[in-house]
Tab-separated table of C-alpha atoms in Angstrom:
chain	number	residue	atom	x	y	z
A	14	MET	CA	-16.516	-22.420	8.315
A	15	ALA	CA	-14.419	-25.461	9.331
A	16	THR	CA	-10.831	-24.797	8.148
A	17	THR	CA	-7.362	-25.618	9.232
A	18	THR	CA	-5.521	-22.250	9.458
A	19	THR	CA	-1.894	-21.704	10.285
A	20	VAL	CA	-1.158	-18.103	11.254
A	21	GLU	CA	2.530	-17.053	10.910
A	22	LEU	CA	2.953	-13.433	12.143
A	23	ILE	CA	6.182	-11.540	11.629
A	24	ALA	CA	6.993	-8.289	13.585
A	25	PRO	CA	4.069	-8.822	16.049
A	26	PRO	CA	2.707	-5.698	17.715
A	27	SER	CA	4.053	-5.050	21.145
A	28	PRO	CA	1.674	-6.177	23.932
A	29	PRO	CA	-0.233	-3.282	25.642
A	30	ARG	CA	1.007	-2.212	28.930
A	31	SER	CA	-1.118	-2.596	31.995
A	32	GLN	CA	-2.483	0.562	33.681
A	33	ASP	CA	-0.415	-0.363	36.850
A	34	SER	CA	2.695	-0.399	34.795
A	35	ILE	CA	1.890	2.907	33.247
A	36	ASN	CA	1.150	4.441	36.596
A	37	GLN	CA	4.641	3.433	37.858
A	38	THR	CA	6.331	5.578	35.304
A	39	THR	CA	8.311	8.216	37.165
A	40	THR	CA	9.031	11.859	36.347
A	41	THR	CA	12.651	10.856	35.973
A	42	THR	CA	11.686	8.225	33.426
A	43	VAL	CA	9.661	10.786	31.408
A	44	ASP	CA	12.560	13.259	31.591
A	45	ASP	CA	14.892	10.507	30.222
A	46	LEU	CA	12.429	9.715	27.469
A	47	LEU	CA	12.080	13.332	26.519
A	48	SER	CA	15.805	13.725	26.283
A	49	SER	CA	16.130	10.685	24.179
A	50	LEU	CA	13.336	11.785	21.787
A	51	GLU	CA	14.816	15.277	21.543
A	52	ALA	CA	18.219	13.725	20.700
A	53	LEU	CA	16.584	11.609	17.986
A	54	ALA	CA	14.774	14.696	16.579
A	55	ALA	CA	18.099	16.537	16.505
A	56	GLY	CA	19.626	13.739	14.382
A	57	ASP	CA	21.457	11.681	17.065
A	58	VAL	CA	20.136	8.470	15.656
A	59	PRO	CA	21.764	5.261	17.274
A	60	ALA	CA	23.819	3.241	14.900
A	61	GLY	CA	21.781	0.497	13.284
A	62	LEU	CA	18.372	1.842	14.198
A	63	LEU	CA	17.455	2.613	10.614
A	64	GLU	CA	18.312	-0.908	9.587
A	65	ASP	CA	16.472	-2.549	12.418
A	66	GLU	CA	12.964	-2.453	10.814
A	67	ASP	CA	11.161	-3.913	13.738
A	68	LYS	CA	12.596	-1.445	16.317
A	69	ARG	CA	12.295	1.533	13.842
A	70	THR	CA	8.556	0.916	13.104
A	71	ARG	CA	7.828	0.156	16.824
A	72	LEU	CA	9.434	3.436	17.771
A	73	MET	CA	7.448	5.374	15.161
A	74	GLU	CA	4.189	3.783	16.124
A	75	ALA	CA	4.725	4.347	19.861
A	76	ALA	CA	5.681	8.036	19.192
A	77	ARG	CA	2.581	8.461	17.056
A	78	LYS	CA	0.222	6.977	19.574
A	79	ALA	CA	1.948	8.802	22.418
A	80	SER	CA	1.417	12.080	20.622
A	81	LEU	CA	-2.298	11.418	20.076
A	82	ARG	CA	-2.753	10.557	23.841
A	83	LEU	CA	-0.988	13.878	24.839
A	84	GLU	CA	-3.203	16.061	22.637
A	85	ALA	CA	-5.085	18.856	24.196
A	86	PRO	CA	-8.189	20.310	22.318
A	87	TRP	CA	-6.042	22.951	20.575
A	88	ASP	CA	-3.626	20.313	19.276
A	89	THR	CA	-6.403	18.067	17.878
A	90	MET	CA	-7.956	21.146	16.201
A	91	GLN	CA	-4.726	22.225	14.620
A	92	ARG	CA	-3.907	18.653	13.395
A	93	MET	CA	-7.348	18.488	11.637
A	94	ILE	CA	-7.201	22.033	10.260
A	95	PHE	CA	-3.835	21.597	8.479
A	96	CYS	CA	-3.876	17.913	7.596
A	97	ALA	CA	-4.168	18.431	3.838
A	98	VAL	CA	-1.344	20.887	3.604
A	99	PRO	CA	1.680	18.477	3.571
A	100	PRO	CA	0.659	16.464	0.448
A	101	ASN	CA	-0.248	19.509	-1.555
A	102	ILE	CA	2.913	21.376	-0.768
A	103	ALA	CA	4.720	18.134	-1.665
A	104	GLN	CA	2.921	18.143	-5.008
A	105	ALA	CA	3.657	21.796	-5.615
A	106	GLY	CA	7.343	21.000	-5.011
A	107	VAL	CA	7.221	18.069	-7.384
A	108	GLU	CA	5.745	20.198	-10.149
A	109	LEU	CA	8.286	22.886	-9.590
A	110	GLY	CA	11.243	20.462	-9.421
A	111	LEU	CA	12.067	21.808	-5.883
A	112	TRP	CA	12.884	18.488	-4.275
A	113	ASP	CA	15.021	17.374	-7.195
A	114	ALA	CA	16.965	20.729	-7.009
A	115	VAL	CA	17.624	20.540	-3.301
A	116	ALA	CA	18.424	16.722	-3.297
A	117	ALA	CA	20.793	17.187	-6.207
A	118	ARG	CA	23.085	19.248	-3.991
A	119	ALA	CA	23.924	16.065	-1.969
A	120	GLY	CA	23.608	17.808	1.412
A	121	ALA	CA	25.073	21.119	0.491
A	122	PRO	CA	22.772	23.999	1.413
A	123	ALA	CA	21.084	26.262	-1.139
A	124	SER	CA	19.666	29.820	-0.588
A	125	VAL	CA	16.107	30.701	-1.524
A	126	ALA	CA	17.440	33.206	-4.041
A	127	GLU	CA	19.554	30.550	-5.689
A	128	LEU	CA	16.725	28.051	-5.898
A	129	ALA	CA	14.286	30.657	-7.144
A	130	GLN	CA	16.599	31.634	-9.970
A	131	GLU	CA	17.203	27.959	-10.934
A	132	LEU	CA	13.566	27.083	-10.918
A	133	GLY	CA	12.008	30.166	-12.294
A	134	ALA	CA	9.899	30.865	-9.205
A	135	GLU	CA	9.325	34.086	-7.340
A	136	GLU	CA	11.716	34.283	-4.420
A	137	ALA	CA	9.076	35.484	-1.960
A	138	LEU	CA	6.671	32.616	-2.637
A	139	LEU	CA	9.496	29.990	-2.697
A	140	GLY	CA	10.693	31.223	0.642
A	141	ARG	CA	7.224	30.690	2.215
A	142	ILE	CA	6.976	27.176	0.705
A	143	LEU	CA	10.530	26.254	2.044
A	144	ARG	CA	9.708	27.731	5.451
A	145	TYR	CA	6.666	25.488	5.704
A	146	ALA	CA	8.420	22.498	4.143
A	147	ALA	CA	11.119	22.729	6.910
A	148	THR	CA	8.446	22.276	9.524
A	149	GLN	CA	7.511	18.899	7.892
A	150	TRP	CA	11.242	17.926	7.480
A	151	MET	CA	10.769	18.015	3.664
A	152	VAL	CA	13.896	20.179	3.928
A	153	GLU	CA	16.093	21.317	6.768
A	154	GLN	CA	16.590	24.997	7.447
A	155	VAL	CA	20.261	25.502	8.206
A	156	GLY	CA	20.357	29.280	8.253
A	157	PRO	CA	18.409	32.340	7.286
A	158	CYS	CA	16.869	31.653	3.871
A	159	LEU	CA	19.224	28.618	3.595
A	160	TYR	CA	17.972	24.992	3.191
A	161	ALA	CA	19.477	21.571	2.766
A	162	ALA	CA	18.156	18.082	1.833
A	163	THR	CA	16.828	15.523	4.386
A	164	ASN	CA	15.899	11.965	3.990
A	165	VAL	CA	12.327	13.202	3.222
A	166	THR	CA	13.636	15.469	0.505
A	167	ARG	CA	15.272	12.468	-1.158
A	168	HIS	CA	12.152	10.476	-0.842
A	169	LEU	CA	10.119	13.165	-2.541
A	170	ALA	CA	12.653	13.339	-5.327
A	171	MET	CA	12.113	9.560	-6.226
A	172	GLU	CA	10.223	9.089	-9.436
A	173	GLY	CA	7.808	6.581	-7.906
A	174	MET	CA	7.032	8.927	-5.044
A	175	LYS	CA	6.269	11.745	-7.445
A	176	SER	CA	3.580	9.570	-8.982
A	177	VAL	CA	2.180	8.662	-5.593
A	178	ILE	CA	1.907	12.328	-4.525
A	179	PHE	CA	0.146	13.186	-7.841
A	180	HIS	CA	-2.199	10.301	-7.322
A	181	VAL	CA	-3.002	11.369	-3.750
A	182	THR	CA	-3.533	15.110	-4.451
A	183	GLU	CA	-5.358	14.685	-7.663
A	184	ARG	CA	-7.676	11.917	-6.670
A	185	ASN	CA	-7.599	10.531	-3.171
A	186	ILE	CA	-8.013	13.825	-1.289
A	187	GLY	CA	-11.024	14.566	-3.365
A	188	LEU	CA	-12.650	11.311	-2.333
A	189	TYR	CA	-12.015	12.056	1.420
A	190	ASN	CA	-13.370	15.564	0.956
A	191	VAL	CA	-16.843	14.328	-0.229
A	192	LEU	CA	-17.150	11.460	2.351
A	193	PRO	CA	-19.355	13.318	4.766
A	194	ALA	CA	-21.736	14.588	2.071
A	195	TRP	CA	-21.903	11.147	0.323
A	196	MET	CA	-22.601	9.427	3.602
A	197	ALA	CA	-25.404	11.845	4.416
A	198	GLN	CA	-27.005	11.596	0.958
A	199	ASN	CA	-26.948	7.756	1.293
A	200	GLY	CA	-28.406	7.501	4.730
A	201	TYR	CA	-25.184	6.539	6.401
A	202	LYS	CA	-25.228	3.183	4.733
A	203	GLU	CA	-22.356	1.274	2.953
A	204	PRO	CA	-22.269	1.426	-0.768
A	205	GLN	CA	-25.012	-0.810	-2.300
A	206	ASN	CA	-23.199	-1.039	-5.670
A	207	ASN	CA	-20.051	0.262	-7.305
A	208	ARG	CA	-21.857	2.837	-9.440
A	209	ASN	CA	-22.796	5.228	-6.634
A	210	LEU	CA	-19.653	6.006	-4.638
A	211	PRO	CA	-17.754	8.938	-3.221
A	212	PHE	CA	-15.473	8.607	-6.259
A	213	HIS	CA	-18.499	9.402	-8.552
A	214	LEU	CA	-19.458	12.388	-6.472
A	215	ALA	CA	-15.913	13.681	-6.296
A	216	LYS	CA	-15.230	13.365	-9.993
A	217	ASN	CA	-18.706	14.083	-11.315
A	218	THR	CA	-18.732	10.903	-13.459
A	219	ASP	CA	-20.735	7.694	-13.779
A	220	LEU	CA	-17.760	5.682	-14.954
A	221	HIS	CA	-16.165	2.922	-12.866
A	222	PHE	CA	-12.754	4.063	-11.644
A	223	PHE	CA	-10.765	1.796	-13.923
A	224	ASP	CA	-12.778	3.036	-16.964
A	225	TRP	CA	-12.275	6.593	-15.816
A	226	LEU	CA	-8.522	5.919	-15.473
A	227	LYS	CA	-8.243	4.610	-19.088
A	228	LEU	CA	-9.322	8.118	-20.397
A	229	ARG	CA	-6.604	9.924	-18.563
A	230	PRO	CA	-3.038	8.900	-19.493
A	231	ARG	CA	-1.314	10.849	-16.660
A	232	HIS	CA	-3.571	9.459	-14.008
A	233	GLN	CA	-3.128	5.941	-15.556
A	234	LYS	CA	0.680	6.165	-15.455
A	235	ALA	CA	0.590	7.571	-11.902
A	236	PHE	CA	-1.692	4.695	-10.751
A	237	ASN	CA	0.662	2.094	-12.384
A	238	ASP	CA	3.713	3.742	-10.886
A	239	TYR	CA	2.029	3.773	-7.536
A	240	MET	CA	1.218	0.043	-7.801
A	241	THR	CA	4.914	-0.565	-8.438
A	242	PHE	CA	6.261	1.764	-5.771
A	243	GLN	CA	3.781	1.393	-2.922
A	244	ARG	CA	5.631	-1.286	-0.999
A	245	ILE	CA	9.121	-0.028	-1.426
A	246	GLY	CA	11.222	-0.842	1.516
A	247	GLN	CA	8.597	-3.203	2.972
A	248	SER	CA	8.928	-6.935	3.456
A	249	SER	CA	7.952	-8.868	0.314
A	250	TRP	CA	5.653	-11.836	0.557
A	251	LEU	CA	8.464	-13.868	-1.066
A	252	ASP	CA	10.775	-13.165	1.844
A	253	VAL	CA	8.341	-14.873	4.240
A	254	PHE	CA	5.944	-17.112	2.336
A	255	PRO	CA	7.291	-20.613	1.627
A	256	LEU	CA	6.548	-20.580	-2.048
A	257	GLN	CA	9.077	-23.267	-2.738
A	258	GLU	CA	6.699	-25.794	-1.087
A	259	TYR	CA	4.211	-25.153	-4.016
A	260	VAL	CA	6.325	-24.529	-7.144
A	261	VAL	CA	9.711	-26.110	-6.939
A	262	ASP	CA	8.757	-29.793	-7.820
A	263	VAL	CA	6.030	-29.000	-10.462
A	264	PRO	CA	6.578	-31.149	-13.510
A	265	PRO	CA	7.825	-29.483	-16.614
A	266	GLU	CA	4.513	-29.914	-18.589
A	267	ARG	CA	2.560	-28.145	-15.825
A	268	THR	CA	2.234	-24.355	-15.092
A	269	PRO	CA	3.633	-23.592	-11.636
A	270	PHE	CA	2.543	-20.017	-11.168
A	271	VAL	CA	-0.232	-17.840	-12.717
A	272	ASP	CA	-0.286	-14.180	-11.660
A	273	VAL	CA	-3.972	-13.257	-12.168
A	274	GLY	CA	-4.557	-9.586	-12.992
A	275	GLY	CA	-0.759	-9.098	-12.432
A	276	GLY	CA	-0.303	-5.767	-14.115
A	277	HIS	CA	3.185	-5.145	-15.346
A	278	GLY	CA	4.477	-8.427	-13.904
A	279	HIS	CA	6.375	-7.193	-10.762
A	280	GLN	CA	5.440	-10.322	-8.862
A	281	CYS	CA	6.395	-12.537	-11.826
A	282	ARG	CA	9.711	-10.819	-11.816
A	283	GLY	CA	10.092	-11.515	-8.116
A	284	VAL	CA	9.141	-15.120	-8.461
A	285	LEU	CA	11.681	-15.682	-11.278
A	286	GLY	CA	14.328	-13.873	-9.298
A	287	LYS	CA	13.888	-16.320	-6.442
A	288	PHE	CA	13.212	-19.352	-8.688
A	289	PRO	CA	15.013	-18.837	-12.020
A	290	GLN	CA	14.374	-22.519	-12.913
A	291	LEU	CA	10.787	-21.621	-13.552
A	292	GLY	CA	11.666	-19.433	-16.529
A	293	GLY	CA	9.218	-19.628	-19.435
A	294	ARG	CA	6.620	-21.380	-17.210
A	295	VAL	CA	5.398	-18.414	-15.219
A	296	VAL	CA	2.179	-16.885	-16.601
A	297	LEU	CA	1.126	-13.239	-16.427
A	298	GLU	CA	-2.522	-12.420	-17.020
A	299	ASP	CA	-3.993	-8.997	-17.508
A	300	VAL	CA	-6.234	-7.014	-19.864
A	301	ASP	CA	-3.914	-4.122	-20.391
A	302	ALA	CA	-1.707	-4.501	-23.530
A	303	VAL	CA	0.964	-2.182	-22.158
A	304	ALA	CA	1.215	-4.274	-18.982
A	305	LEU	CA	1.462	-7.508	-20.951
A	306	LYS	CA	4.202	-5.991	-23.157
A	307	SER	CA	6.183	-5.129	-19.968
A	308	GLY	CA	5.687	-8.682	-18.794
A	309	GLU	CA	7.131	-10.099	-22.008
A	310	ALA	CA	10.377	-8.156	-21.334
A	311	ILE	CA	10.931	-9.659	-17.915
A	312	PRO	CA	14.278	-11.510	-17.813
A	313	GLY	CA	13.915	-15.238	-17.396
A	314	GLY	CA	10.812	-15.584	-19.537
A	315	VAL	CA	7.180	-14.928	-18.709
A	316	LYS	CA	4.254	-16.158	-20.769
A	317	THR	CA	1.548	-13.438	-21.141
A	318	ILE	CA	-2.187	-14.058	-21.702
A	319	ARG	CA	-4.880	-11.355	-22.164
A	320	HIS	CA	-7.440	-12.339	-19.590
A	321	ASP	CA	-10.422	-10.534	-17.960
A	322	PHE	CA	-10.646	-12.336	-14.657
A	323	MET	CA	-14.160	-11.003	-13.878
A	324	ALA	CA	-15.756	-11.796	-17.272
A	325	GLU	CA	-13.978	-14.830	-18.469
A	326	GLU	CA	-13.183	-18.440	-17.287
A	327	GLN	CA	-9.639	-19.021	-16.171
A	328	PRO	CA	-7.724	-19.991	-19.348
A	329	VAL	CA	-4.891	-21.951	-17.668
A	330	ALA	CA	-6.242	-25.157	-16.249
A	331	GLY	CA	-4.498	-27.204	-13.495
A	332	ALA	CA	-1.748	-24.755	-12.546
A	333	ARG	CA	-0.145	-25.364	-9.182
A	334	VAL	CA	-0.595	-21.728	-7.924
A	335	TYR	CA	-2.990	-18.990	-8.966
A	336	TYR	CA	-1.899	-15.733	-7.312
A	337	LEU	CA	-4.075	-12.735	-6.732
A	338	ARG	CA	-2.283	-9.636	-5.265
A	339	ASN	CA	-4.492	-6.682	-4.217
A	340	ILE	CA	-7.231	-7.837	-6.617
A	341	LEU	CA	-10.130	-8.854	-4.441
A	342	HIS	CA	-9.987	-5.827	-2.161
A	343	ASP	CA	-10.865	-3.708	-5.253
A	344	TRP	CA	-14.320	-5.423	-5.617
A	345	PRO	CA	-17.550	-5.921	-3.633
A	346	SER	CA	-18.036	-9.445	-2.229
A	347	ASP	CA	-20.350	-10.655	-5.040
A	348	VAL	CA	-17.787	-9.820	-7.587
A	349	CYS	CA	-15.010	-11.463	-5.524
A	350	CYS	CA	-17.105	-14.631	-5.580
A	351	LYS	CA	-17.402	-14.463	-9.284
A	352	ILE	CA	-13.641	-13.973	-9.796
A	353	LEU	CA	-12.910	-16.982	-7.420
A	354	ARG	CA	-15.471	-19.179	-9.094
A	355	HIS	CA	-13.740	-18.686	-12.484
A	356	ILE	CA	-10.481	-19.856	-10.915
A	357	LYS	CA	-12.024	-22.650	-8.865
A	358	ALA	CA	-13.241	-24.255	-12.098
A	359	ALA	CA	-9.723	-24.482	-13.369
A	360	LEU	CA	-8.180	-26.048	-10.225
A	361	ALA	CA	-6.522	-29.437	-10.181
A	362	PRO	CA	-6.878	-31.471	-6.912
A	363	ASP	CA	-3.593	-30.033	-5.618
A	364	SER	CA	-3.909	-26.509	-6.985
A	365	VAL	CA	-4.074	-23.579	-4.608
A	366	ILE	CA	-5.166	-20.011	-4.797
A	367	LEU	CA	-2.827	-17.501	-3.039
A	368	ILE	CA	-4.805	-14.425	-1.904
A	369	ASP	CA	-2.367	-11.629	-1.113
A	370	ASP	CA	-4.400	-8.926	0.493
A	371	LEU	CA	-4.757	-7.145	3.804
A	372	VAL	CA	-6.377	-9.221	6.550
A	373	LEU	CA	-7.653	-6.879	9.261
A	374	GLN	CA	-7.289	-7.725	12.953
A	375	ASP	CA	-10.550	-8.016	14.772
A	376	THR	CA	-9.251	-5.692	17.457
A	377	GLY	CA	-6.541	-3.081	17.191
A	378	ALA	CA	-6.369	-2.799	13.437
A	379	HIS	CA	-3.450	-0.908	12.159
A	380	TRP	CA	-4.153	2.711	10.912
A	381	TYR	CA	-2.826	1.890	7.552
A	382	ALA	CA	-5.159	-1.089	7.089
A	383	ALA	CA	-8.170	0.837	8.446
A	384	SER	CA	-7.363	3.776	6.207
A	385	PHE	CA	-7.096	1.597	3.156
A	386	ASP	CA	-10.389	0.048	3.958
A	387	LEU	CA	-12.087	3.540	3.755
A	388	LEU	CA	-10.248	4.205	0.456
A	389	MET	CA	-11.466	0.932	-1.069
A	390	MET	CA	-15.077	1.875	-0.020
A	391	ALA	CA	-14.845	5.386	-1.451
A	392	ASN	CA	-13.209	4.474	-4.691
A	393	TYR	CA	-14.465	0.943	-5.509
A	394	GLY	CA	-17.464	0.194	-3.193
A	395	ALA	CA	-15.197	-2.566	-1.913
A	396	ARG	CA	-13.414	-3.209	1.407
A	397	GLU	CA	-10.425	-4.638	3.287
A	398	ARG	CA	-11.602	-7.734	5.156
A	399	SER	CA	-11.115	-9.542	8.428
A	400	VAL	CA	-10.647	-13.287	8.691
A	401	ALA	CA	-14.317	-13.723	9.326
A	402	GLU	CA	-15.261	-11.600	6.301
A	403	TRP	CA	-12.878	-13.583	4.038
A	404	ASP	CA	-14.539	-16.739	5.436
A	405	LYS	CA	-17.879	-15.605	4.107
A	406	ILE	CA	-16.602	-15.221	0.656
A	407	LEU	CA	-14.719	-18.527	0.618
A	408	GLU	CA	-17.679	-20.407	2.096
A	409	ALA	CA	-19.985	-18.990	-0.622
A	410	VAL	CA	-17.606	-20.233	-3.398
A	411	GLY	CA	-16.982	-23.638	-1.848
A	412	LEU	CA	-13.374	-22.854	-0.917
A	413	GLU	CA	-11.497	-23.008	2.432
A	414	ARG	CA	-8.385	-21.395	3.860
A	415	ARG	CA	-5.597	-23.803	4.563
A	416	ARG	CA	-2.955	-21.451	5.726
A	417	LEU	CA	-2.586	-17.811	6.529
A	418	VAL	CA	0.817	-16.172	6.461
A	419	ARG	CA	1.110	-12.610	7.683
A	420	TYR	CA	4.225	-10.872	6.397
A	421	THR	CA	3.972	-7.247	7.696
A	422	ARG	CA	2.752	-5.709	10.867
A	423	TYR	CA	0.322	-3.559	8.882
A	424	GLY	CA	-1.934	-6.510	7.993
A	425	ASP	CA	-0.537	-7.808	4.679
A	426	ALA	CA	-1.006	-11.543	4.430
A	427	VAL	CA	-1.153	-14.461	2.054
A	428	GLN	CA	-4.004	-16.853	2.329
A	429	VAL	CA	-3.627	-20.350	0.881
A	430	VAL	CA	-6.984	-21.336	-0.443
A	431	GLY	CA	-8.328	-24.593	-1.981
A	432	PRO	CA	-11.525	-26.434	-2.613
A	433	LYS	CA	-13.459	-27.205	0.514
A	434	SER	CA	-12.877	-30.691	1.827
A	435	GLU	CA	-15.886	-33.140	1.755
A	436	ASN	CA	-15.422	-34.305	5.392
């Protein structure tokens, strides 16, 4: 596929060290490193480290990979055996109100007996929960049967995080649990459609996930909250992508920005926050009435349209930008082509489609992106895609990539797509 692609990568991964460089590491260096890590673990965090996102994430990644390289068989075994305990204990604490109760003390310690009385839990059971939680830094044990809040406690007490934990424990873990059986039953082949998936085996249903979700209000709310909360603290595409080049000079009679399948309008809110002059001209499209009602309440003015991007032609013709955020990774490639064809038919000569989705690296894919790929397969029969895999879809629809802007080290990227040039 002949395209002109500009790749703009923020926070690039650190280059791998050569084996010679690794071999030169001395015992003294390792001892110094160990002392530094133990100091960090004890809370001696250098000033500014938490605000230096690049250095903070590089340090976490290096520590994680170093930990894996240092594993002996016993270490690997224990990591696998107990991997499902943290999210389930987190969910138990959410349901009990434990994290709220500890976090509300603003760092002051609380005894197990005090918390048990406040929450109506048996003291013996709560003591065991807190003892384990302290090993995961969900709380800090500051004395016998005495616990205080940590940064993780405060994270678990956030409303959005509560929905994420519910979503993970009530749905995602079940999908992962059936992956071996589903793969064996299906001859170790990728899903052939989105009606025979690990999701269906895990939930004993023949419904598509989104149809299943509509019948379960708490799951629906948790999923919507998760969509809102999932990128908290991460770089926004609007911080990196030069949207002003596409929307600032659009004449008043033309729609500058259409958020296709935009849910509750979080991205419309972000666009209007950055470009308030577009008020009243930004369009939010979705099929969910509650989501559209939320969009109507966004300050600055958002026009809402009920639209099924998979079944219907794009109703807004000639907009400057059609934006799809985490839409196409939910669908198999043939459905992605159908969605894009509906938009392509509405394009003006200078219109663009912005595809905001993960773009996998061909080598050294980040664990987050690779994990999400398996989740998309299990839940939707879909996938996260590499540049080459995106190219196949664009080629099939008669589109081409004109620009690719990566905005996180995890693989998040915006692709600027338009009709394929004739020459």
